[in-house]
Coordinates of C-alpha atoms and ligand atoms in Angstrom, one line a residue:
M1 CA 54.8 22.8 -2.7
T2 CA 55.1 24.0 -6.3
E3 CA 52.3 24.5 -8.8
N4 CA 53.8 21.7 -10.8
N5 CA 53.8 19.2 -8.0
I6 CA 50.3 20.0 -7.1
E7 CA 49.2 19.5 -10.7
K8 CA 50.9 16.1 -10.9
A9 CA 49.4 15.1 -7.6
K10 CA 46.0 16.2 -8.7
K11 CA 46.2 14.2 -11.9
R12 CA 47.3 11.1 -10.1
L13 CA 44.6 11.5 -7.5
D14 CA 42.0 11.7 -10.3
S15 CA 43.2 8.6 -12.0
V16 CA 43.2 6.6 -8.8
F17 CA 39.8 8.0 -7.9
D18 CA 38.3 7.1 -11.2
A19 CA 39.6 3.6 -10.9
F20 CA 37.7 2.9 -7.7
S21 CA 34.7 5.1 -8.0
I22 CA 32.6 2.5 -9.9
V23 CA 30.2 1.8 -7.1
A24 CA 26.5 1.5 -6.3
D25 CA 24.4 4.7 -6.2
D26 CA 24.0 4.8 -2.4
T27 CA 27.8 4.7 -1.8
Y28 CA 30.1 7.7 -2.1
V29 CA 33.8 7.5 -2.6
F30 CA 36.6 9.7 -1.2
L31 CA 40.3 9.7 -1.8
C32 CA 42.8 11.9 0.0
D33 CA 46.4 12.6 -1.0
M34 CA 47.8 12.5 2.5
K35 CA 51.0 14.4 1.8
Y36 CA 49.1 17.5 0.8
D37 CA 45.9 16.6 2.6
Y38 CA 44.2 17.3 -0.6
S39 CA 41.1 15.2 -1.5
R40 CA 38.5 14.4 -4.1
W41 CA 35.1 13.3 -3.0
S42 CA 32.2 11.9 -5.1
K43 CA 30.0 14.5 -6.7
A44 CA 26.9 12.9 -5.3
L45 CA 28.2 13.2 -1.8
V46 CA 29.2 16.9 -2.4
E47 CA 25.7 17.6 -3.7
T48 CA 23.8 15.6 -1.1
F49 CA 25.6 17.2 1.9
N50 CA 26.3 20.6 0.3
L51 CA 30.0 20.5 0.6
P52 CA 32.1 23.3 -1.0
S53 CA 33.6 21.3 -3.9
E54 CA 34.6 17.9 -5.1
Y55 CA 38.2 19.0 -4.5
M56 CA 39.0 20.1 -1.0
Y57 CA 42.0 20.8 1.2
E58 CA 41.7 19.5 4.7
A59 CA 38.4 17.7 3.8
G60 CA 38.4 15.9 7.1
K61 CA 37.9 19.2 9.0
I62 CA 35.2 20.4 6.6
W63 CA 33.4 17.1 7.0
E64 CA 33.7 17.2 10.8
E65 CA 31.5 20.3 10.8
H66 CA 28.7 18.1 9.3
I67 CA 29.0 15.4 11.9
H68 CA 26.5 15.2 14.7
P69 CA 28.1 16.8 17.9
D70 CA 27.7 13.6 19.8
D71 CA 29.6 11.6 17.2
R72 CA 32.3 14.1 16.5
Q73 CA 34.8 13.1 19.1
A74 CA 34.9 9.5 17.9
Y75 CA 35.3 10.7 14.3
K76 CA 38.1 13.0 15.2
E77 CA 40.0 10.4 17.1
G78 CA 39.6 8.0 14.2
I79 CA 40.9 10.4 11.6
D80 CA 43.8 11.5 13.9
A81 CA 44.8 7.9 14.3
V82 CA 44.9 7.4 10.5
F83 CA 46.9 10.5 9.8
S84 CA 49.4 10.0 12.6
G85 CA 50.0 6.5 11.3
K86 CA 48.6 4.7 14.4
Q87 CA 45.9 3.1 12.4
A88 CA 45.9 1.6 8.9
G89 CA 42.3 2.6 8.3
H90 CA 39.0 3.2 9.9
D91 CA 35.5 1.8 10.0
I92 CA 33.0 4.0 11.9
Q93 CA 29.4 5.0 11.9
Y94 CA 28.2 8.6 12.5
R95 CA 25.3 10.9 11.7
A96 CA 26.0 13.6 9.1
K97 CA 23.9 16.7 8.7
L98 CA 21.9 17.2 5.5
P99 CA 21.1 20.6 4.1
N100 CA 17.5 20.4 5.5
G101 CA 18.9 20.0 9.0
E102 CA 18.2 16.3 9.3
Y103 CA 20.9 13.8 10.0
A104 CA 21.7 10.8 7.8
I105 CA 23.3 7.7 9.3
C106 CA 26.5 7.0 7.5
T107 CA 29.1 4.2 7.6
C108 CA 32.6 5.3 6.6
R109 CA 35.2 2.7 5.7
G110 CA 38.7 3.8 4.7
L111 CA 42.2 2.4 4.2
V112 CA 45.6 3.9 4.0
I113 CA 47.6 3.1 0.8
K114 CA 51.4 3.3 1.3
D115 CA 54.0 4.2 -1.3
N116 CA 57.1 2.1 -2.1
D117 CA 58.9 3.6 0.9
G118 CA 56.2 2.6 3.3
N119 CA 55.0 6.1 3.8
S120 CA 51.3 6.8 3.9
E121 CA 50.3 8.1 0.5
Y122 CA 46.5 7.9 0.1
F123 CA 43.6 7.5 2.4
G124 CA 40.7 6.3 0.4
G125 CA 37.4 4.6 1.1
A126 CA 33.6 4.7 0.8
I127 CA 30.9 6.4 2.8
R128 CA 27.5 4.7 2.7
N129 CA 24.5 6.8 3.3
H130 CA 21.9 4.6 5.0
S131 CA 19.1 7.1 4.6
Q132 CA 19.4 7.2 0.9
K133 CA 17.5 4.3 -0.6
S134 CA 19.1 2.6 -3.5
Q135 CA 17.1 2.8 -6.7
I136 CA 18.6 -0.4 -8.1
D137 CA 17.3 -3.9 -7.6
T138 CA 20.4 -6.1 -6.9
L139 CA 18.9 -9.3 -8.4
T140 CA 17.9 -8.0 -11.8
G141 CA 19.9 -4.8 -12.1
L142 CA 16.7 -3.0 -12.9
R143 CA 15.5 0.2 -11.2
N144 CA 13.5 -0.7 -8.2
Q145 CA 10.3 0.6 -6.5
Y146 CA 12.1 3.8 -5.4
G147 CA 13.4 4.3 -8.9
F148 CA 9.9 3.8 -10.2
F149 CA 8.4 6.4 -7.9
A150 CA 11.2 8.9 -8.7
D151 CA 10.6 8.5 -12.4
L152 CA 6.9 8.5 -12.1
A153 CA 7.1 11.8 -10.1
S154 CA 9.3 13.3 -12.8
Y155 CA 6.8 12.3 -15.6
I156 CA 4.0 13.9 -13.7
R157 CA 6.1 17.0 -13.0
N158 CA 6.9 17.4 -16.7
K159 CA 3.4 16.5 -17.8
T160 CA 4.6 13.7 -20.1
P161 CA 1.8 11.4 -21.1
I162 CA 2.7 7.8 -20.4
H163 CA 1.3 4.3 -20.2
I164 CA 2.3 2.3 -17.2
G165 CA 2.1 -1.5 -16.9
M166 CA 2.3 -3.6 -13.8
I167 CA 3.2 -7.1 -14.8
G168 CA 3.6 -10.1 -12.4
I169 CA 4.5 -13.7 -12.5
A170 CA 1.7 -15.9 -11.1
R171 CA 2.5 -18.3 -8.3
L172 CA 6.2 -17.5 -8.0
T173 CA 6.0 -18.6 -4.4
E174 CA 5.0 -22.1 -5.5
I175 CA 7.8 -22.1 -8.1
N176 CA 10.3 -21.2 -5.4
E177 CA 9.0 -24.0 -3.2
V178 CA 9.1 -26.6 -5.9
Y179 CA 12.3 -25.7 -7.8
G180 CA 14.1 -23.7 -5.1
Y181 CA 14.9 -20.0 -4.8
D182 CA 17.8 -20.1 -7.2
V183 CA 15.5 -21.1 -10.0
G184 CA 13.0 -18.4 -8.9
N185 CA 15.7 -15.8 -9.0
K186 CA 16.8 -16.9 -12.5
I187 CA 13.2 -16.6 -13.7
L188 CA 13.0 -13.1 -12.3
Q189 CA 16.2 -12.2 -14.1
N190 CA 15.0 -13.7 -17.3
V191 CA 11.7 -11.9 -17.2
G192 CA 13.5 -8.6 -16.2
R193 CA 15.8 -8.9 -19.2
Y194 CA 12.9 -9.7 -21.6
L195 CA 11.0 -6.6 -20.4
M196 CA 14.1 -4.5 -20.6
D197 CA 14.9 -5.6 -24.2
K198 CA 11.4 -4.7 -25.3
V199 CA 11.2 -1.3 -23.6
T200 CA 14.7 0.0 -24.0
N201 CA 14.8 3.6 -25.2
R202 CA 11.0 3.7 -24.9
G203 CA 10.8 4.4 -21.2
G204 CA 11.8 2.3 -18.2
T205 CA 11.6 -1.2 -16.7
Y206 CA 11.4 -1.7 -13.0
R207 CA 11.3 -4.5 -10.5
L208 CA 8.7 -3.4 -7.9
D209 CA 8.8 -6.2 -5.3
G210 CA 8.4 -10.0 -5.2
S211 CA 7.2 -11.1 -8.5
R212 CA 6.0 -7.7 -9.8
F213 CA 7.6 -5.6 -12.5
A214 CA 6.5 -2.3 -14.0
V215 CA 7.2 -0.7 -17.4
I216 CA 6.7 2.9 -18.3
T217 CA 6.5 3.8 -22.0
T218 CA 6.3 7.3 -23.5
V219 CA 6.0 6.4 -27.1
Q220 CA 3.9 3.3 -27.5
T221 CA 0.2 3.5 -28.0
E222 CA -2.1 1.6 -25.7
D223 CA -2.8 -1.0 -28.3
E224 CA 0.9 -1.6 -29.0
F225 CA 1.4 -2.0 -25.3
A226 CA -1.4 -4.5 -25.0
G227 CA -0.2 -6.4 -28.1
Q228 CA 3.3 -6.6 -26.6
Y229 CA 1.9 -8.0 -23.4
E230 CA 0.1 -10.7 -25.3
K231 CA 3.3 -11.7 -27.0
F232 CA 5.2 -11.6 -23.8
R233 CA 2.5 -13.8 -22.2
A234 CA 2.5 -16.3 -25.1
N235 CA 6.2 -16.5 -24.9
Y236 CA 6.3 -17.5 -21.2
R237 CA 3.3 -19.8 -21.5
K238 CA 5.4 -21.9 -23.8
G239 CA 7.9 -22.2 -21.0
V240 CA 11.2 -20.7 -20.1
C241 CA 14.3 -22.9 -19.9
I242 CA 16.1 -22.6 -16.6
D243 CA 18.8 -25.1 -15.6
D244 CA 17.7 -27.5 -18.4
M245 CA 14.1 -27.4 -17.2
D246 CA 11.2 -26.0 -19.0
I247 CA 9.1 -24.0 -16.6
L248 CA 5.7 -22.8 -17.8
L249 CA 4.8 -19.3 -16.5
E250 CA 1.5 -17.5 -16.3
L251 CA 1.5 -13.7 -16.1
Q252 CA -0.9 -11.1 -15.0
A253 CA -1.0 -7.4 -15.8
G254 CA -2.7 -4.1 -15.2
M255 CA -2.2 -0.9 -17.1
L256 CA -3.0 2.7 -16.7
S257 CA -2.7 5.6 -19.1
L258 CA -1.7 8.9 -17.5
N259 CA -2.7 12.1 -19.2
D260 CA -4.0 14.0 -16.3
F261 CA -1.2 15.4 -14.2
N262 CA -3.1 16.7 -11.3
V263 CA -2.5 13.5 -9.4
D264 CA 0.2 12.2 -7.1
T265 CA 2.3 9.1 -7.5
E266 CA 0.6 7.2 -4.7
T267 CA -2.9 7.6 -6.3
V268 CA -1.5 6.4 -9.6
Y269 CA 0.1 3.4 -7.9
S270 CA -3.1 2.5 -6.1
C271 CA -5.1 2.5 -9.3
L272 CA -2.5 0.6 -11.2
T273 CA -2.4 -2.0 -8.4
Y274 CA -6.2 -2.2 -8.5
A275 CA -6.1 -3.0 -12.2
Y276 CA -3.4 -5.6 -11.6
Q277 CA -5.4 -7.2 -8.8
Q278 CA -8.4 -7.5 -11.1
S279 CA -6.2 -9.2 -13.7
K280 CA -4.9 -11.6 -11.1
L281 CA -8.2 -12.4 -9.2
K282 CA -10.9 -12.1 -11.9
Q283 CA -9.4 -12.1 -15.4
H284 CA -7.0 -15.1 -15.3
G285 CA -4.1 -12.8 -16.3
D286 CA -5.8 -10.9 -19.1
L287 CA -4.5 -7.3 -19.3
V288 CA -6.9 -5.0 -17.3
K289 CA -6.8 -1.4 -18.3
F290 CA -7.6 1.0 -15.6
R291 CA -9.2 3.4 -18.1
N292 CA -11.7 1.5 -20.2
D293 CA -12.4 -1.6 -18.3
L294 CA -13.0 -0.3 -14.8
M295 CA -14.5 3.2 -14.5
G296 CA -15.3 4.5 -17.9
N297 CA -13.9 8.0 -17.4
N298 CA -10.3 7.7 -16.4
R299 CA -9.6 11.4 -16.4
Q300 CA -12.2 12.2 -13.8
T301 CA -11.6 9.1 -11.8
L302 CA -7.9 9.7 -11.3
A303 CA -8.3 13.3 -10.3
K304 CA -11.2 12.4 -8.0
L305 CA -9.3 9.6 -6.3
H306 CA -6.4 12.0 -5.9
E307 CA -8.6 14.4 -4.0
I308 CA -10.2 11.7 -2.0
R309 CA -6.9 10.2 -1.0
A310 CA -5.3 13.6 -0.3
S311 CA -8.2 14.4 2.1
I312 CA -7.0 11.7 4.4
T313 CA -3.9 13.8 5.2
Q314 CA -6.0 17.0 5.3
D315 CA -7.7 16.1 8.6
F316 CA -10.2 13.8 6.8
A317 CA -11.8 16.8 5.1
G318 CA -14.9 15.7 3.3
Y319 CA -15.2 12.3 5.0
Y320 CA -18.3 11.6 7.1
L321 CA -20.4 8.6 8.2
L322 CA -24.0 7.9 7.8
Y323 CA -25.9 5.4 9.9
Q324 CA -28.4 2.8 8.7
P325 CA -30.7 1.4 11.4
I326 CA -30.8 -2.4 12.1
V327 CA -34.0 -3.6 13.7
D328 CA -35.1 -6.7 15.5
A329 CA -36.9 -9.0 13.1
S330 CA -39.8 -9.7 15.3
T331 CA -40.3 -6.5 17.3
E332 CA -38.9 -4.0 14.7
K333 CA -37.2 -2.2 17.6
L334 CA -33.8 -0.5 16.9
I335 CA -31.0 -2.8 18.0
G336 CA -28.1 -1.3 16.1
V337 CA -26.7 0.7 13.3
E338 CA -24.3 0.2 10.4
A339 CA -21.8 3.0 9.9
L340 CA -21.4 3.8 6.1
L341 CA -18.7 6.0 4.8
R342 CA -19.2 8.9 2.4
W343 CA -16.9 11.6 1.0
K344 CA -18.0 14.8 -0.6
N345 CA -16.6 18.1 -1.9
D346 CA -17.9 21.0 -3.9
E347 CA -16.5 19.8 -7.2
Y348 CA -17.5 16.2 -7.2
G349 CA -20.5 16.1 -4.8
V350 CA -21.1 13.0 -2.7
V351 CA -19.0 10.1 -3.7
P352 CA -20.3 6.6 -2.5
P353 CA -17.8 4.3 -0.9
D354 CA -17.9 1.7 -3.7
M355 CA -16.3 4.4 -5.9
F356 CA -13.2 4.8 -3.9
I357 CA -12.7 2.1 -1.2
P358 CA -11.7 -0.7 -3.6
F359 CA -9.0 1.6 -5.1
L360 CA -7.6 2.8 -1.8
E361 CA -7.8 -0.3 0.3
T362 CA -4.4 -1.6 -0.7
D363 CA -2.9 1.9 -0.2
P364 CA -0.6 2.0 2.8
I365 CA -2.5 5.1 3.9
F366 CA -5.9 3.3 4.1
P367 CA -5.5 2.0 7.7
V368 CA -5.3 5.7 8.9
L369 CA -8.7 6.3 7.4
G370 CA -9.9 2.9 8.8
D371 CA -8.9 4.0 12.3
W372 CA -10.7 7.3 11.8
I373 CA -13.9 5.5 10.7
I374 CA -13.9 3.2 13.8
E375 CA -13.2 6.0 16.2
T376 CA -15.9 8.3 14.7
A377 CA -18.4 5.5 14.7
L378 CA -17.7 4.7 18.4
R379 CA -18.0 8.4 19.4
D380 CA -21.3 8.8 17.5
T381 CA -22.8 5.7 18.9
K382 CA -22.0 6.7 22.4
E383 CA -24.5 9.5 21.9
L384 CA -27.0 6.9 20.6
N385 CA -26.4 4.8 23.8
K386 CA -28.1 7.5 25.8
Y387 CA -31.4 6.4 24.2
V388 CA -30.6 2.9 23.2
P389 CA -28.2 1.7 25.8
D390 CA -27.3 -1.7 24.2
A391 CA -27.2 -0.5 20.6
V392 CA -24.5 -2.3 18.5
V393 CA -22.6 -0.3 16.0
H394 CA -21.5 -2.2 12.9
V395 CA -18.3 -1.0 11.2
N396 CA -17.1 -2.2 7.9
L397 CA -13.5 -3.4 7.6
S398 CA -11.2 -3.8 4.6
Y399 CA -9.0 -6.9 4.6
S400 CA -6.0 -4.7 4.4
Q401 CA -6.7 -3.2 7.9
M402 CA -6.8 -6.7 9.5
E403 CA -3.5 -7.6 7.9
K404 CA -1.6 -4.8 9.7
A405 CA 0.4 -6.0 12.7
G406 CA -1.2 -4.9 15.9
F407 CA -4.7 -4.5 14.5
S408 CA -6.4 -5.9 17.6
D409 CA -4.3 -3.6 19.8
T410 CA -5.6 -0.7 17.7
I411 CA -9.2 -1.8 18.4
W412 CA -8.5 -2.1 22.2
N413 CA -6.9 1.3 22.2
L414 CA -9.8 2.9 20.4
L415 CA -12.4 1.2 22.7
E416 CA -10.5 2.4 25.7
K417 CA -10.0 5.9 24.4
V418 CA -13.7 6.3 23.7
E419 CA -14.8 4.2 26.7
F420 CA -16.9 2.0 24.6
A421 CA -18.1 -1.5 25.6
P422 CA -16.5 -4.1 23.2
N423 CA -19.6 -6.2 22.9
Q424 CA -21.4 -3.2 21.4
L425 CA -19.0 -3.1 18.5
S426 CA -19.5 -5.4 15.5
L427 CA -16.8 -5.5 12.8
E428 CA -18.0 -6.5 9.4
I429 CA -15.7 -8.3 7.1
T430 CA -16.4 -9.5 3.6
E431 CA -15.4 -12.5 1.6
R432 CA -12.5 -10.4 0.2
C433 CA -10.7 -11.2 3.4
R434 CA -10.0 -14.6 1.8
L435 CA -7.1 -12.7 0.3
L436 CA -5.5 -12.9 3.7
D437 CA -3.7 -15.8 5.1
M438 CA -6.3 -18.0 6.8
D439 CA -4.2 -18.5 10.0
L440 CA -3.7 -14.7 10.4
L441 CA -7.4 -14.1 9.8
R442 CA -8.5 -16.7 12.3
N443 CA -6.0 -15.3 14.9
V444 CA -7.3 -11.8 14.6
I445 CA -10.9 -12.9 14.8
V446 CA -10.4 -15.2 17.7
T447 CA -8.4 -12.5 19.6
L448 CA -11.1 -9.9 19.0
R449 CA -13.9 -12.2 20.0
A450 CA -12.1 -13.2 23.1
G451 CA -12.1 -9.5 24.1
G452 CA -15.8 -9.3 23.5
V453 CA -15.9 -7.6 20.1
R454 CA -18.4 -9.1 17.7
I455 CA -17.5 -10.2 14.2
A456 CA -20.0 -10.3 11.3
L457 CA -19.6 -11.8 7.8
D458 CA -20.9 -9.3 5.3
D459 CA -22.5 -9.9 1.9
F460 CA -23.0 -13.6 2.5
G461 CA -23.8 -15.4 -0.7
T462 CA -21.9 -13.1 -3.1
G463 CA -18.5 -14.7 -2.9
F464 CA -17.4 -18.2 -3.8
S465 CA -15.8 -19.0 -0.6
S466 CA -18.3 -17.7 1.9
L467 CA -19.3 -21.2 2.8
G468 CA -15.7 -22.2 3.5
L469 CA -15.3 -19.1 5.6
V470 CA -18.4 -19.8 7.7
K471 CA -17.1 -23.3 8.3
N472 CA -13.7 -22.2 9.3
L473 CA -14.2 -19.0 11.2
P474 CA -16.4 -18.1 14.2
F475 CA -18.9 -15.4 13.3
D476 CA -21.5 -13.8 15.6
T477 CA -23.6 -12.5 12.7
I478 CA -24.1 -13.5 9.1
K479 CA -25.4 -10.7 6.9
I480 CA -27.3 -12.0 3.9
D481 CA -26.7 -9.8 0.8
R482 CA -29.5 -7.8 -0.8
S483 CA -29.1 -9.7 -4.1
F484 CA -30.2 -12.9 -2.3
V485 CA -33.6 -11.6 -1.4
Q486 CA -34.2 -9.0 -4.1
H487 CA -36.9 -11.1 -5.9
I488 CA -38.1 -13.1 -3.0
E489 CA -41.7 -12.0 -3.5
T490 CA -41.8 -13.7 -6.9
D491 CA -38.9 -16.2 -7.0
E492 CA -39.4 -19.5 -5.2
R493 CA -35.7 -20.4 -5.5
E494 CA -34.7 -17.4 -3.5
K495 CA -36.9 -18.6 -0.7
K496 CA -35.2 -22.0 -0.7
L497 CA -31.8 -20.4 -0.7
L498 CA -32.7 -18.2 2.2
N499 CA -34.0 -21.2 4.1
N500 CA -30.7 -23.1 3.5
C501 CA -28.7 -20.0 4.5
T502 CA -30.5 -19.6 7.8
N503 CA -30.2 -23.3 8.6
L504 CA -26.5 -23.2 7.9
A505 CA -26.0 -20.1 10.0
G506 CA -28.0 -21.6 12.8
N507 CA -25.8 -24.7 12.7
F508 CA -22.8 -22.5 13.3
G509 CA -24.4 -20.6 16.0
A510 CA -24.6 -17.2 14.2
D511 CA -27.4 -14.7 14.1
V512 CA -28.7 -13.8 10.7
C513 CA -29.3 -10.3 9.4
V514 CA -31.0 -9.7 6.1
E515 CA -30.0 -6.6 4.2
G516 CA -31.9 -4.8 1.5
V517 CA -35.4 -5.2 2.9
E518 CA -37.3 -2.7 0.8
T519 CA -41.0 -3.5 1.1
S520 CA -43.5 -4.8 3.6
G521 CA -44.0 -7.7 1.2
M522 CA -40.4 -8.7 1.5
R523 CA -40.5 -8.3 5.2
D524 CA -43.5 -10.5 5.6
I525 CA -42.0 -13.4 3.6
I526 CA -38.5 -13.1 5.2
K527 CA -39.8 -13.0 8.7
D528 CA -40.8 -16.6 8.6
Y529 CA -37.3 -17.8 8.1
G530 CA -35.9 -17.5 11.6
I531 CA -34.1 -14.3 10.9
H532 CA -32.7 -12.3 13.7
S533 CA -32.6 -8.7 12.3
F534 CA -33.4 -6.6 9.3
Q535 CA -31.7 -3.7 7.6
G536 CA -33.0 -1.9 4.5
Y537 CA -34.7 1.1 2.9
Y538 CA -38.1 -0.1 4.1
Y539 CA -37.0 0.9 7.6
S540 CA -34.6 3.7 6.8
K541 CA -31.9 4.8 4.4
P542 CA -28.5 5.6 5.9
I543 CA -28.9 8.9 7.7
P544 CA -26.7 11.4 9.6
I545 CA -26.2 10.8 13.3
E546 CA -28.1 14.0 14.2
E547 CA -31.2 12.7 12.3
L548 CA -30.9 9.3 13.9
L549 CA -30.7 10.8 17.4
E550 CA -33.6 13.1 16.8
K551 CA -35.7 10.0 15.7
V552 CA -34.8 7.8 18.7
K553 CA -35.8 10.4 21.1
S554 CA -39.3 9.1 20.7
G555 CA -38.3 5.6 21.6
R556 CA -36.5 2.6 20.1
D557 CA -39.5 1.5 18.0
C558 CA -39.2 4.7 16.0
F559 CA -38.5 2.7 12.8
A560 CA -41.2 0.1 13.3
K561 CA -43.8 -0.2 10.6
Ligands
C2E601 P1 -22.4 -3.0 2.6 O1 -21.6 -3.1 3.8 O2 -23.1 -4.2 2.1 O3 -23.5 -1.9 3.0 C1 -24.8 -1.9 2.6 C2 -25.0 -1.1 1.4 O4 -26.3 -1.4 0.9 C3 -25.0 0.4 1.7 O5 -24.5 1.0 0.5 C4 -26.4 0.7 1.9 O6 -26.8 2.1 1.6 C5 -27.1 -0.2 0.9 N1 -28.5 -0.5 1.2 C6 -29.0 -0.7 2.5 N2 -30.2 -1.0 2.5 C7 -30.6 -1.1 1.2 C8 -31.8 -1.3 0.5 O7 -32.9 -1.6 1.0 N3 -31.8 -1.3 -0.9 C9 -30.7 -0.9 -1.6 N4 -30.8 -0.9 -2.9 N5 -29.5 -0.7 -1.0 C10 -29.5 -0.7 0.4 P2 -23.3 2.0 0.6 O8 -23.5 2.9 1.8 O9 -23.2 2.7 -0.8 O10 -22.0 1.1 0.8 C11 -21.6 0.3 -0.2 C12 -20.5 -0.6 0.3 O11 -19.3 0.2 0.6 C13 -20.8 -1.3 1.6 O12 -21.6 -2.3 1.4 C14 -19.4 -1.6 2.1 O13 -18.9 -2.8 1.5 C15 -18.6 -0.4 1.6 N6 -18.3 0.5 2.8 C16 -19.2 1.4 3.2 N7 -18.6 2.1 4.3 C17 -17.4 1.5 4.5 C18 -16.4 1.7 5.5 O14 -16.4 2.5 6.4 N8 -15.3 0.9 5.4 C19 -15.2 -0.1 4.4 N9 -14.1 -0.8 4.4 N10 -16.1 -0.3 3.5 C20 -17.3 0.5 3.5
CA602 CA1 -21.5 -3.9 5.6
CA603 CA1 -23.6 -6.0 3.0

């Protein structure tokens, strides 16, 4: 072959290649001039798999080296069939080796293109790498959640200050049900386009999932951003015209300003999600800023949460449990304990759970911590059982733990592993579990109770739907919140309320535990209301397990007054 011919062939290869290389970002293209066995492969593929060049002679042989030994034979046979003219194309799946030694599952589809004389001229096609997640949302054309995380990581790496907004359409599920998915999709496209028009050249717009979008801006101030959200909201409140229908939309949004770069993307995402949830659940869609509205000091909070979150993967460093005694209301003997989570390190000292659990509970990593809490509580209480054989340990749950498939199996496995009697474990849930699907919640509770585990409703009286929950779900214990009895010594109304609560609980066959008993005066009053157990500083603050064990050595009435 002459230099000239090769140049011509190369030019033609390039022009054909360019024509069909307009594809999605997780698909690579290859084109081979079969006469010379000379190929051009997508740059992205060459980089991802560390191939010698975009232009290769005998590319098939080079690629073969990357294919998993078990898949190599099939690949070779396929390629031979194409080059010998036996097959007009191929469609196979194999594993191809990445530079880090891992294998990516790839699908390769190719076709032979013949010249005017019927001879095989080109072999071209696409390789799809299934391990590479697309960063584009197909419905809106915006970057998706993977794109969001990739960009966020790069802003953090480059220490670029940004404001991030998470914006969602309220009740999109209902809209889908009423108007159909097609209309729902058009709304998403419309909102996506609106956001993109407003943020172009000023950062990025992303579709995260379902009805949620994100925007990242590098140039706007916080106030500009907030102002823009209000306009955006007003615009959609007036209605959006889809298929000749005016559909009124409500939005909700959270925002976070990032100027501390000692954090990871997941922590930022959890905090942003938290602000968004507040907007959705408590603020009727008003913009909730993570910084000012929630914690005061954003800088410290983000860095702190980053540490606290990272500790989960560092063998739970800094996490520990304290135990607060629960005593029988009439005998004041110890009948159980509540396990309460703490985290501490040298820099931040002891951080109470209210400071971090609400931010982390929607984080996918939270259930890992949740399992650790349950297992640790069971192990510690086994020790306690040596002195108080029937002590019940109360463990707090987050609604996100219960939502995870196989949650009850997790509980059975932990109980078996620690050899712990199910009826000595009481799982406390709060009214926040109303965020879950009621059927799912009932299923979990019924399954757990059928296996002997007790279920307690925590913080009764603080949520709006506690009454509905008591009516619909079977609880073994109802824990009356501290705020209900705080002024019981002076406030007649609190006495009436307490009376109503205990009657109600009694009707549903549940025990009542009153939390936050701080004085003998409180105890004396509350005692008369048919209460089953007490918990509060009057008996003991939460203490380490060692201290608790030391105390119960002298008998189970060690906390009696
Ligand atoms: P909670 O479940 O209602 O726990 C009772 C809280 O009231 C504890 O605060 C306890 O120290 C405090 N307390 C108990 N007796 C008294 C009293 O007489 N007076 C006063 N003023 N306070 C009293 P803590 O330990 O800070 O926990 C706060 C909340 O954090 C808990 O409220 C619970 O919702 C959550 N939490 C704690 N540990 C865990 C956990 O392991 N998992 C989950 N998901 N949440 C947890
Ligand atoms: Ca509790
Ligand atoms: Ca409580």
